[in-house]
Short mmCIF file of N, CA, C and O in Angstrom, two decimals:
data_model
loop_
_atom_site.label_atom_id
_atom_site.label_comp_id
_atom_site.label_asym_id
_atom_site.label_seq_id
_atom_site.Cartn_x
_atom_site.Cartn_y
_atom_site.Cartn_z
N MET A 1 -12.35 11.68 -6.13
CA MET A 1 -11.79 10.77 -5.14
C MET A 1 -10.71 11.53 -4.37
O MET A 1 -9.92 12.26 -4.93
N SER A 2 -10.70 11.33 -3.07
CA SER A 2 -9.70 11.99 -2.25
C SER A 2 -8.76 10.96 -1.63
O SER A 2 -9.06 9.78 -1.59
N VAL A 3 -7.63 11.42 -1.17
CA VAL A 3 -6.63 10.58 -0.52
C VAL A 3 -6.69 10.89 0.97
O VAL A 3 -6.63 12.05 1.37
N ASP A 4 -6.82 9.85 1.78
CA ASP A 4 -6.92 10.03 3.22
C ASP A 4 -5.56 9.72 3.85
O ASP A 4 -5.14 8.57 3.91
N SER A 5 -4.89 10.74 4.34
CA SER A 5 -3.56 10.56 4.91
C SER A 5 -3.60 9.92 6.30
O SER A 5 -2.56 9.62 6.87
N ARG A 6 -4.80 9.69 6.83
CA ARG A 6 -4.91 9.00 8.12
C ARG A 6 -4.65 7.51 7.99
O ARG A 6 -4.33 6.85 8.98
N LEU A 7 -4.80 6.96 6.78
CA LEU A 7 -4.51 5.54 6.57
C LEU A 7 -3.00 5.38 6.64
O LEU A 7 -2.26 6.02 5.90
N TRP A 8 -2.54 4.53 7.53
CA TRP A 8 -1.11 4.41 7.78
C TRP A 8 -0.50 3.26 6.98
O TRP A 8 -1.13 2.26 6.72
N GLY A 9 0.74 3.47 6.60
CA GLY A 9 1.46 2.45 5.85
C GLY A 9 2.61 1.87 6.64
O GLY A 9 2.93 0.69 6.53
N LYS A 10 3.24 2.68 7.44
CA LYS A 10 4.37 2.25 8.28
C LYS A 10 4.25 2.93 9.64
O LYS A 10 3.87 4.09 9.73
N ALA A 11 4.60 2.18 10.68
CA ALA A 11 4.62 2.76 12.03
C ALA A 11 5.80 2.21 12.83
O ALA A 11 6.30 2.89 13.71
N ALA A 12 6.24 1.01 12.52
CA ALA A 12 7.31 0.38 13.29
C ALA A 12 8.58 1.22 13.23
O ALA A 12 9.00 1.68 12.17
N GLY A 13 9.16 1.45 14.39
CA GLY A 13 10.42 2.17 14.48
C GLY A 13 10.34 3.67 14.36
O GLY A 13 11.36 4.35 14.36
N LEU A 14 9.14 4.22 14.25
CA LEU A 14 8.99 5.67 14.11
C LEU A 14 8.81 6.38 15.44
O LEU A 14 8.80 7.60 15.49
N GLY A 15 8.63 5.62 16.50
CA GLY A 15 8.53 6.20 17.83
C GLY A 15 7.21 6.90 18.10
O GLY A 15 6.24 6.71 17.38
N LYS A 16 7.23 7.72 19.15
CA LYS A 16 6.04 8.46 19.56
C LYS A 16 6.37 9.94 19.62
O LYS A 16 7.51 10.32 19.83
N ASP A 17 5.34 10.77 19.47
CA ASP A 17 5.55 12.21 19.60
C ASP A 17 5.49 12.61 21.08
O ASP A 17 5.34 11.76 21.96
N ALA A 18 5.58 13.90 21.35
CA ALA A 18 5.62 14.39 22.73
C ALA A 18 4.34 14.08 23.51
O ALA A 18 4.36 14.00 24.73
N ARG A 19 3.22 13.86 22.79
CA ARG A 19 1.96 13.53 23.45
C ARG A 19 1.80 12.03 23.68
O ARG A 19 0.80 11.60 24.22
N GLY A 20 2.77 11.24 23.21
CA GLY A 20 2.69 9.79 23.37
C GLY A 20 1.95 9.08 22.26
O GLY A 20 1.61 7.90 22.36
N VAL A 21 1.70 9.79 21.16
CA VAL A 21 1.00 9.21 20.01
C VAL A 21 2.02 8.59 19.07
O VAL A 21 3.03 9.23 18.75
N HIS A 22 1.73 7.36 18.62
CA HIS A 22 2.63 6.70 17.66
C HIS A 22 2.76 7.55 16.40
O HIS A 22 1.76 8.04 15.87
N ARG A 23 3.96 7.71 15.94
CA ARG A 23 4.19 8.36 14.65
C ARG A 23 3.91 7.34 13.56
O ARG A 23 4.22 6.17 13.69
N THR A 24 3.34 7.83 12.47
CA THR A 24 3.07 6.94 11.34
C THR A 24 3.53 7.61 10.04
O THR A 24 3.70 8.82 9.97
N HIS A 25 3.73 6.78 9.05
CA HIS A 25 4.02 7.26 7.70
C HIS A 25 2.77 6.93 6.89
O HIS A 25 2.38 5.76 6.79
N PRO A 26 2.07 7.94 6.36
CA PRO A 26 0.82 7.68 5.65
C PRO A 26 1.01 6.67 4.51
O PRO A 26 2.04 6.66 3.83
N LEU A 27 -0.01 5.85 4.32
CA LEU A 27 0.06 4.81 3.30
C LEU A 27 0.35 5.39 1.92
O LEU A 27 1.20 4.88 1.19
N ILE A 28 -0.34 6.47 1.56
CA ILE A 28 -0.12 7.05 0.24
C ILE A 28 1.34 7.46 0.06
O ILE A 28 1.93 7.26 -1.01
N CYS A 29 1.96 8.00 1.10
CA CYS A 29 3.36 8.40 1.01
C CYS A 29 4.27 7.18 0.87
O CYS A 29 5.22 7.20 0.08
N HIS A 30 3.96 6.11 1.60
CA HIS A 30 4.74 4.88 1.51
C HIS A 30 4.68 4.30 0.10
O HIS A 30 5.70 3.90 -0.47
N LEU A 31 3.48 4.29 -0.49
CA LEU A 31 3.33 3.74 -1.84
C LEU A 31 4.07 4.58 -2.87
O LEU A 31 4.76 4.05 -3.76
N LEU A 32 3.97 5.90 -2.74
CA LEU A 32 4.68 6.79 -3.68
C LEU A 32 6.20 6.71 -3.49
O LEU A 32 6.95 6.74 -4.47
N ASP A 33 6.64 6.60 -2.24
CA ASP A 33 8.08 6.44 -1.97
C ASP A 33 8.61 5.19 -2.66
O ASP A 33 9.68 5.21 -3.27
N THR A 34 7.85 4.10 -2.54
CA THR A 34 8.29 2.83 -3.12
C THR A 34 8.35 2.91 -4.64
O THR A 34 9.28 2.40 -5.25
N ALA A 35 7.36 3.56 -5.24
CA ALA A 35 7.38 3.73 -6.69
C ALA A 35 8.60 4.56 -7.12
O ALA A 35 9.26 4.23 -8.11
N ALA A 36 8.91 5.60 -6.37
CA ALA A 36 10.07 6.44 -6.70
C ALA A 36 11.37 5.65 -6.56
O ALA A 36 12.28 5.79 -7.40
N VAL A 37 11.47 4.81 -5.55
CA VAL A 37 12.67 3.99 -5.38
C VAL A 37 12.81 3.01 -6.55
O VAL A 37 13.91 2.79 -7.06
N ALA A 38 11.69 2.46 -7.00
CA ALA A 38 11.75 1.54 -8.15
C ALA A 38 12.29 2.25 -9.39
O ALA A 38 13.07 1.66 -10.16
N GLU A 39 11.93 3.51 -9.57
CA GLU A 39 12.46 4.26 -10.70
C GLU A 39 13.96 4.48 -10.57
O GLU A 39 14.69 4.39 -11.56
N VAL A 40 14.43 4.76 -9.36
CA VAL A 40 15.87 4.94 -9.14
C VAL A 40 16.61 3.63 -9.39
O VAL A 40 17.67 3.61 -10.02
N VAL A 41 16.04 2.53 -8.90
CA VAL A 41 16.66 1.22 -9.14
C VAL A 41 16.77 0.98 -10.64
O VAL A 41 17.81 0.56 -11.14
N TRP A 42 15.69 1.26 -11.38
CA TRP A 42 15.69 1.06 -12.83
C TRP A 42 16.76 1.92 -13.50
O TRP A 42 17.52 1.44 -14.33
N ASP A 43 16.81 3.19 -13.12
CA ASP A 43 17.72 4.14 -13.77
C ASP A 43 19.19 3.96 -13.38
O ASP A 43 20.07 4.13 -14.22
N GLU A 44 19.45 3.65 -12.12
CA GLU A 44 20.82 3.72 -11.63
C GLU A 44 21.46 2.40 -11.22
O GLU A 44 22.68 2.33 -11.14
N LEU A 45 20.66 1.39 -10.96
CA LEU A 45 21.25 0.14 -10.47
C LEU A 45 21.21 -1.00 -11.47
O LEU A 45 22.11 -1.83 -11.50
N LEU A 46 20.15 -1.06 -12.27
CA LEU A 46 20.07 -2.15 -13.25
C LEU A 46 20.96 -1.84 -14.46
O LEU A 46 21.03 -0.71 -14.92
N THR A 47 21.60 -2.86 -14.94
CA THR A 47 22.40 -2.71 -16.16
C THR A 47 21.46 -2.71 -17.37
O THR A 47 20.30 -3.09 -17.27
N SER A 48 21.96 -2.30 -18.50
CA SER A 48 21.13 -2.31 -19.71
C SER A 48 20.69 -3.73 -20.04
O SER A 48 19.56 -3.94 -20.51
N TYR A 49 21.54 -4.70 -19.78
CA TYR A 49 21.16 -6.10 -20.02
C TYR A 49 20.01 -6.50 -19.10
O TYR A 49 19.04 -7.12 -19.55
N GLN A 50 20.10 -6.16 -17.81
CA GLN A 50 19.03 -6.51 -16.88
C GLN A 50 17.71 -5.85 -17.28
O GLN A 50 16.65 -6.47 -17.23
N ARG A 51 17.79 -4.59 -17.72
CA ARG A 51 16.58 -3.92 -18.16
C ARG A 51 16.00 -4.61 -19.40
O ARG A 51 14.79 -4.77 -19.52
N SER A 52 16.86 -5.04 -20.31
CA SER A 52 16.38 -5.72 -21.52
C SER A 52 15.71 -7.05 -21.19
O SER A 52 14.75 -7.45 -21.86
N VAL A 53 16.21 -7.74 -20.17
CA VAL A 53 15.58 -9.00 -19.75
C VAL A 53 14.17 -8.72 -19.23
O VAL A 53 13.22 -9.45 -19.56
N VAL A 54 14.01 -7.66 -18.45
CA VAL A 54 12.69 -7.31 -17.92
C VAL A 54 11.76 -6.91 -19.06
O VAL A 54 10.60 -7.34 -19.11
N VAL A 55 12.25 -6.11 -20.00
CA VAL A 55 11.45 -5.70 -21.16
C VAL A 55 10.97 -6.93 -21.91
O VAL A 55 9.79 -7.04 -22.25
N GLY A 56 11.87 -7.88 -22.14
CA GLY A 56 11.51 -9.09 -22.86
C GLY A 56 10.52 -9.96 -22.09
O GLY A 56 9.57 -10.51 -22.67
N ALA A 57 10.71 -10.07 -20.81
CA ALA A 57 9.83 -10.91 -20.00
C ALA A 57 8.42 -10.33 -19.90
O ALA A 57 7.43 -11.07 -19.95
N LEU A 58 8.32 -9.03 -19.79
CA LEU A 58 7.01 -8.39 -19.65
C LEU A 58 6.35 -8.13 -21.01
O LEU A 58 5.16 -7.85 -21.06
N GLN A 59 7.14 -8.17 -22.07
CA GLN A 59 6.64 -7.90 -23.42
C GLN A 59 5.92 -6.55 -23.47
O GLN A 59 4.82 -6.42 -23.97
N VAL A 60 6.59 -5.56 -22.90
CA VAL A 60 6.09 -4.18 -22.87
C VAL A 60 7.12 -3.33 -23.60
O VAL A 60 8.33 -3.58 -23.48
N PRO A 61 6.69 -2.34 -24.36
CA PRO A 61 7.66 -1.49 -25.05
C PRO A 61 8.69 -0.90 -24.09
O PRO A 61 8.37 -0.55 -22.94
N ASP A 62 9.89 -0.77 -24.55
CA ASP A 62 11.02 -0.29 -23.75
C ASP A 62 10.71 1.01 -23.02
O ASP A 62 11.05 1.19 -21.87
N GLY A 63 10.03 1.92 -23.67
CA GLY A 63 9.72 3.21 -23.07
C GLY A 63 8.65 3.17 -22.00
O GLY A 63 8.46 4.14 -21.28
N GLU A 64 7.95 2.05 -21.85
CA GLU A 64 6.86 1.95 -20.88
C GLU A 64 7.18 1.08 -19.68
O GLU A 64 6.52 1.17 -18.65
N VAL A 65 8.19 0.23 -19.78
CA VAL A 65 8.43 -0.75 -18.73
C VAL A 65 8.89 -0.12 -17.42
O VAL A 65 8.53 -0.59 -16.34
N ARG A 66 9.65 0.95 -17.47
CA ARG A 66 10.08 1.63 -16.24
C ARG A 66 8.87 2.12 -15.46
O ARG A 66 8.77 1.92 -14.24
N ALA A 67 7.93 2.76 -16.14
CA ALA A 67 6.71 3.25 -15.48
C ALA A 67 5.87 2.09 -14.95
O ALA A 67 5.30 2.18 -13.86
N LEU A 68 5.81 1.00 -15.70
CA LEU A 68 5.06 -0.16 -15.24
C LEU A 68 5.69 -0.77 -13.98
O LEU A 68 4.97 -1.11 -13.03
N ALA A 69 7.00 -0.87 -13.96
CA ALA A 69 7.69 -1.39 -12.77
C ALA A 69 7.43 -0.49 -11.56
O ALA A 69 7.17 -0.97 -10.45
N ALA A 70 7.47 0.82 -11.76
CA ALA A 70 7.21 1.75 -10.67
C ALA A 70 5.75 1.65 -10.20
O ALA A 70 5.47 1.68 -9.00
N PHE A 71 4.84 1.49 -11.15
CA PHE A 71 3.42 1.34 -10.82
C PHE A 71 3.20 0.11 -9.94
O PHE A 71 2.56 0.19 -8.89
N TRP A 72 3.73 -1.02 -10.36
CA TRP A 72 3.54 -2.26 -9.58
C TRP A 72 4.26 -2.18 -8.24
O TRP A 72 3.74 -2.66 -7.23
N ALA A 73 5.41 -1.58 -8.20
CA ALA A 73 6.11 -1.42 -6.91
C ALA A 73 5.27 -0.55 -5.98
O ALA A 73 5.16 -0.83 -4.78
N GLY A 74 4.68 0.50 -6.52
CA GLY A 74 3.85 1.38 -5.73
C GLY A 74 2.61 0.71 -5.18
O GLY A 74 2.09 1.10 -4.14
N LEU A 75 2.13 -0.32 -5.85
CA LEU A 75 0.94 -1.04 -5.39
C LEU A 75 1.26 -2.17 -4.42
O LEU A 75 0.35 -2.83 -3.92
N HIS A 76 2.52 -2.37 -4.10
CA HIS A 76 2.89 -3.56 -3.31
C HIS A 76 2.18 -3.66 -1.97
O HIS A 76 1.96 -4.77 -1.47
N ASP A 77 1.81 -2.58 -1.34
CA ASP A 77 1.13 -2.61 -0.04
C ASP A 77 -0.29 -2.05 -0.11
O ASP A 77 -0.84 -1.63 0.91
N ILE A 78 -0.91 -2.07 -1.27
CA ILE A 78 -2.25 -1.51 -1.42
C ILE A 78 -3.26 -2.20 -0.50
O ILE A 78 -4.25 -1.61 -0.08
N GLY A 79 -2.99 -3.44 -0.13
CA GLY A 79 -3.87 -4.17 0.78
C GLY A 79 -3.92 -3.59 2.18
O GLY A 79 -4.78 -3.96 2.99
N LYS A 80 -3.01 -2.67 2.48
CA LYS A 80 -3.03 -2.03 3.80
C LYS A 80 -4.22 -1.08 3.96
O LYS A 80 -4.48 -0.59 5.05
N ILE A 81 -4.94 -0.84 2.88
CA ILE A 81 -6.17 -0.05 2.97
C ILE A 81 -7.26 -0.86 3.67
O ILE A 81 -8.19 -0.30 4.21
N SER A 82 -7.12 -2.17 3.73
CA SER A 82 -8.16 -3.04 4.26
C SER A 82 -8.44 -2.77 5.74
O SER A 82 -7.57 -2.37 6.51
N VAL A 83 -9.69 -3.02 6.11
CA VAL A 83 -10.12 -2.86 7.51
C VAL A 83 -9.27 -3.71 8.46
O VAL A 83 -8.79 -3.19 9.47
N PRO A 84 -9.05 -5.00 8.17
CA PRO A 84 -8.26 -5.79 9.12
C PRO A 84 -6.86 -5.22 9.37
O PRO A 84 -6.36 -5.28 10.48
N PHE A 85 -6.24 -4.64 8.36
CA PHE A 85 -4.92 -4.06 8.57
C PHE A 85 -5.02 -2.75 9.35
O PHE A 85 -4.32 -2.55 10.35
N GLN A 86 -5.85 -1.84 8.90
CA GLN A 86 -5.92 -0.51 9.53
C GLN A 86 -6.38 -0.58 10.99
O GLN A 86 -6.01 0.26 11.79
N LEU A 87 -7.20 -1.58 11.33
CA LEU A 87 -7.75 -1.66 12.67
C LEU A 87 -7.21 -2.83 13.49
O LEU A 87 -7.77 -3.15 14.53
N HIS A 88 -6.12 -3.46 13.05
CA HIS A 88 -5.63 -4.58 13.85
C HIS A 88 -5.05 -4.08 15.17
O HIS A 88 -4.54 -2.96 15.27
N ARG A 89 -5.17 -4.91 16.18
CA ARG A 89 -4.85 -4.47 17.55
C ARG A 89 -3.40 -4.05 17.74
O ARG A 89 -3.08 -3.33 18.67
N GLY A 90 -2.52 -4.46 16.86
CA GLY A 90 -1.12 -4.06 16.97
C GLY A 90 -0.79 -2.76 16.25
O GLY A 90 0.35 -2.34 16.20
N GLY A 91 -1.83 -2.11 15.69
CA GLY A 91 -1.61 -0.88 14.95
C GLY A 91 -1.24 0.29 15.84
O GLY A 91 -1.30 0.20 17.07
N PRO A 92 -0.85 1.41 15.25
CA PRO A 92 -0.44 2.59 16.02
C PRO A 92 -1.60 3.15 16.85
O PRO A 92 -2.74 3.16 16.40
N LYS A 93 -1.26 3.62 18.05
CA LYS A 93 -2.27 4.08 19.00
C LYS A 93 -1.98 5.50 19.49
O LYS A 93 -0.86 5.97 19.42
N ASN A 94 -3.04 6.11 20.04
CA ASN A 94 -2.87 7.41 20.67
C ASN A 94 -2.36 7.22 22.10
O ASN A 94 -2.14 6.08 22.54
N ALA A 95 -2.21 8.28 22.84
CA ALA A 95 -1.67 8.20 24.20
C ALA A 95 -2.57 7.41 25.14
O ALA A 95 -2.11 6.87 26.14
N ASP A 96 -3.87 7.30 24.81
CA ASP A 96 -4.81 6.54 25.64
C ASP A 96 -4.89 5.07 25.24
O ASP A 96 -5.70 4.32 25.78
N GLY A 97 -4.07 4.67 24.27
CA GLY A 97 -4.07 3.28 23.84
C GLY A 97 -5.12 2.93 22.82
O GLY A 97 -5.32 1.75 22.50
N GLU A 98 -5.80 3.93 22.26
CA GLU A 98 -6.82 3.70 21.23
C GLU A 98 -6.17 3.74 19.86
O GLU A 98 -5.28 4.56 19.60
N LEU A 99 -6.63 2.87 18.96
CA LEU A 99 -6.10 2.86 17.60
C LEU A 99 -6.30 4.22 16.93
O LEU A 99 -7.39 4.79 17.02
N LEU A 100 -5.27 4.71 16.27
CA LEU A 100 -5.38 6.00 15.58
C LEU A 100 -6.46 5.97 14.51
O LEU A 100 -7.12 6.97 14.26
N THR A 101 -6.63 4.83 13.87
CA THR A 101 -7.62 4.73 12.80
C THR A 101 -8.98 4.25 13.30
O THR A 101 -9.90 4.08 12.52
N GLY A 102 -9.13 4.06 14.60
CA GLY A 102 -10.37 3.54 15.16
C GLY A 102 -11.59 4.36 14.83
O GLY A 102 -12.67 3.82 14.57
N LYS A 103 -11.47 5.67 14.80
CA LYS A 103 -12.63 6.52 14.54
C LYS A 103 -13.07 6.49 13.08
O LYS A 103 -14.17 6.93 12.75
N LEU A 104 -12.25 5.96 12.19
CA LEU A 104 -12.66 5.85 10.80
C LEU A 104 -13.89 4.96 10.65
O LEU A 104 -14.69 5.16 9.74
N ALA A 105 -14.02 3.97 11.53
CA ALA A 105 -15.11 2.99 11.43
C ALA A 105 -16.48 3.66 11.39
O ALA A 105 -17.40 3.14 10.77
N GLY A 106 -16.64 4.81 12.02
CA GLY A 106 -17.93 5.49 12.05
C GLY A 106 -18.14 6.50 10.96
O GLY A 106 -19.20 7.14 10.89
N GLU A 107 -17.18 6.67 10.09
CA GLU A 107 -17.28 7.69 9.05
C GLU A 107 -17.84 7.12 7.74
O GLU A 107 -17.61 5.97 7.42
N GLN A 108 -18.53 7.99 7.00
CA GLN A 108 -19.05 7.59 5.70
C GLN A 108 -17.90 7.16 4.80
O GLN A 108 -16.84 7.79 4.76
N GLY A 109 -18.11 6.07 4.11
CA GLY A 109 -17.09 5.55 3.21
C GLY A 109 -16.15 4.55 3.85
O GLY A 109 -15.33 3.95 3.18
N TYR A 110 -16.29 4.36 5.15
CA TYR A 110 -15.43 3.42 5.86
C TYR A 110 -16.25 2.32 6.54
O TYR A 110 -15.82 1.73 7.51
N GLY A 111 -17.44 2.06 6.02
CA GLY A 111 -18.28 1.03 6.60
C GLY A 111 -17.70 -0.36 6.36
O GLY A 111 -17.02 -0.61 5.37
N PHE A 112 -17.97 -1.25 7.29
CA PHE A 112 -17.51 -2.63 7.15
C PHE A 112 -18.37 -3.52 8.03
O PHE A 112 -19.04 -3.04 8.95
N SER A 113 -18.39 -4.80 7.73
CA SER A 113 -19.20 -5.73 8.51
C SER A 113 -18.57 -5.96 9.88
O SER A 113 -17.37 -5.75 10.07
N ALA A 114 -19.39 -6.41 10.81
CA ALA A 114 -18.91 -6.63 12.18
C ALA A 114 -17.78 -7.65 12.22
O ALA A 114 -16.89 -7.56 13.06
N GLY A 115 -17.78 -8.61 11.33
CA GLY A 115 -16.74 -9.64 11.32
C GLY A 115 -15.41 -9.19 10.74
O GLY A 115 -14.42 -9.90 10.85
N ALA A 116 -15.37 -8.00 10.16
CA ALA A 116 -14.14 -7.55 9.50
C ALA A 116 -12.98 -7.42 10.47
O ALA A 116 -11.83 -7.66 10.12
N LEU A 117 -13.27 -7.03 11.71
CA LEU A 117 -12.19 -6.86 12.68
C LEU A 117 -11.58 -8.19 13.10
O LEU A 117 -10.43 -8.24 13.51
N GLN A 118 -12.35 -9.27 13.00
CA GLN A 118 -11.83 -10.58 13.36
C GLN A 118 -11.15 -11.26 12.17
O GLN A 118 -10.55 -12.31 12.31
N ASP A 119 -11.27 -10.67 11.00
CA ASP A 119 -10.68 -11.22 9.79
C ASP A 119 -9.17 -11.29 9.94
O ASP A 119 -8.53 -10.32 10.30
N ARG A 120 -8.60 -12.43 9.70
CA ARG A 120 -7.16 -12.60 9.83
C ARG A 120 -6.45 -12.51 8.48
O ARG A 120 -5.28 -12.85 8.37
N GLN A 121 -7.16 -12.03 7.47
CA GLN A 121 -6.55 -11.91 6.15
C GLN A 121 -5.41 -10.90 6.19
O GLN A 121 -5.56 -9.80 6.70
N SER A 122 -4.29 -11.27 5.66
CA SER A 122 -3.13 -10.37 5.63
C SER A 122 -3.34 -9.27 4.59
O SER A 122 -4.15 -9.41 3.67
N HIS A 123 -2.58 -8.20 4.74
CA HIS A 123 -2.68 -7.14 3.74
C HIS A 123 -2.15 -7.63 2.39
O HIS A 123 -2.60 -7.17 1.35
N GLU A 124 -1.24 -8.60 2.40
CA GLU A 124 -0.75 -9.16 1.13
C GLU A 124 -1.88 -9.90 0.41
O GLU A 124 -2.04 -9.77 -0.80
N ALA A 125 -2.65 -10.68 1.17
CA ALA A 125 -3.77 -11.41 0.57
C ALA A 125 -4.84 -10.43 0.08
O ALA A 125 -5.42 -10.62 -1.00
N ALA A 126 -5.10 -9.38 0.85
CA ALA A 126 -6.07 -8.37 0.43
C ALA A 126 -5.65 -7.73 -0.88
O ALA A 126 -6.46 -7.51 -1.78
N ALA A 127 -4.36 -7.42 -1.02
CA ALA A 127 -3.85 -6.84 -2.27
C ALA A 127 -4.04 -7.81 -3.43
O ALA A 127 -4.47 -7.43 -4.52
N HIS A 128 -3.74 -9.08 -3.18
CA HIS A 128 -3.91 -10.10 -4.23
C HIS A 128 -5.35 -10.13 -4.72
O HIS A 128 -5.61 -10.11 -5.92
N TRP A 129 -6.30 -10.18 -3.79
CA TRP A 129 -7.70 -10.27 -4.18
C TRP A 129 -8.17 -9.00 -4.85
O TRP A 129 -8.91 -9.03 -5.83
N TRP A 130 -7.74 -7.85 -4.36
CA TRP A 130 -8.17 -6.59 -4.96
C TRP A 130 -7.61 -6.42 -6.37
O TRP A 130 -8.32 -6.03 -7.28
N LEU A 131 -6.33 -6.71 -6.53
CA LEU A 131 -5.71 -6.54 -7.85
C LEU A 131 -6.23 -7.55 -8.86
O LEU A 131 -6.10 -7.35 -10.06
N ASN A 132 -6.82 -8.63 -8.40
CA ASN A 132 -7.35 -9.66 -9.28
C ASN A 132 -8.85 -9.52 -9.51
O ASN A 132 -9.43 -10.32 -10.22
N CYS A 133 -9.48 -8.50 -8.92
CA CYS A 133 -10.93 -8.37 -9.06
C CYS A 133 -11.28 -7.91 -10.48
O CYS A 133 -10.50 -7.22 -11.13
N PRO A 134 -12.46 -8.30 -10.97
CA PRO A 134 -12.86 -7.93 -12.35
C PRO A 134 -12.87 -6.43 -12.59
O PRO A 134 -12.52 -5.98 -13.68
N GLU A 135 -13.26 -5.63 -11.59
CA GLU A 135 -13.31 -4.19 -11.78
C GLU A 135 -11.93 -3.62 -12.05
O GLU A 135 -11.76 -2.74 -12.88
N PHE A 136 -10.91 -4.12 -11.36
CA PHE A 136 -9.54 -3.63 -11.58
C PHE A 136 -9.04 -4.09 -12.95
O PHE A 136 -8.40 -3.33 -13.65
N ARG A 137 -9.33 -5.32 -13.32
CA ARG A 137 -8.85 -5.83 -14.61
C ARG A 137 -9.41 -5.01 -15.77
O ARG A 137 -8.77 -4.86 -16.79
N ARG A 138 -10.62 -4.47 -15.62
CA ARG A 138 -11.21 -3.67 -16.70
C ARG A 138 -10.49 -2.36 -16.92
O ARG A 138 -10.47 -1.83 -18.01
N VAL A 139 -9.89 -1.78 -15.87
CA VAL A 139 -9.27 -0.47 -16.03
C VAL A 139 -7.79 -0.57 -16.41
O VAL A 139 -7.18 0.43 -16.70
N ARG A 140 -7.24 -1.74 -16.40
CA ARG A 140 -5.82 -1.87 -16.73
C ARG A 140 -5.61 -1.73 -18.20
O ARG A 140 -6.34 -2.02 -19.04
#
């Protein structure tokens, strides 16, 4: 399995480059950044009491809960992989006004139904459905 850095996670406020192309922060980088921040929050901001409350609530061994919190934080925007998010009309564009991810639609592994572009499902809802699918539950 490979990671495609063309899938964007953040674009708002990043401006454009000299060619007029929207700057983006790749989705994989955004997810990893968020997981790393969760680890810093766990290590440096939460008190030992707050950490113990989380350990008790999750019923996970003390040595594993930090990694679990970082894992879930890292998955918070996994729904941005979805076609409706990557190809929505407000997404980042090149200098000609074409979506940066538009050409993915014709590549192997990025097939989708014609109605996918009209899908109004949010990336949050996509994450909910993906994380709740039977295939994901089997690997947890």
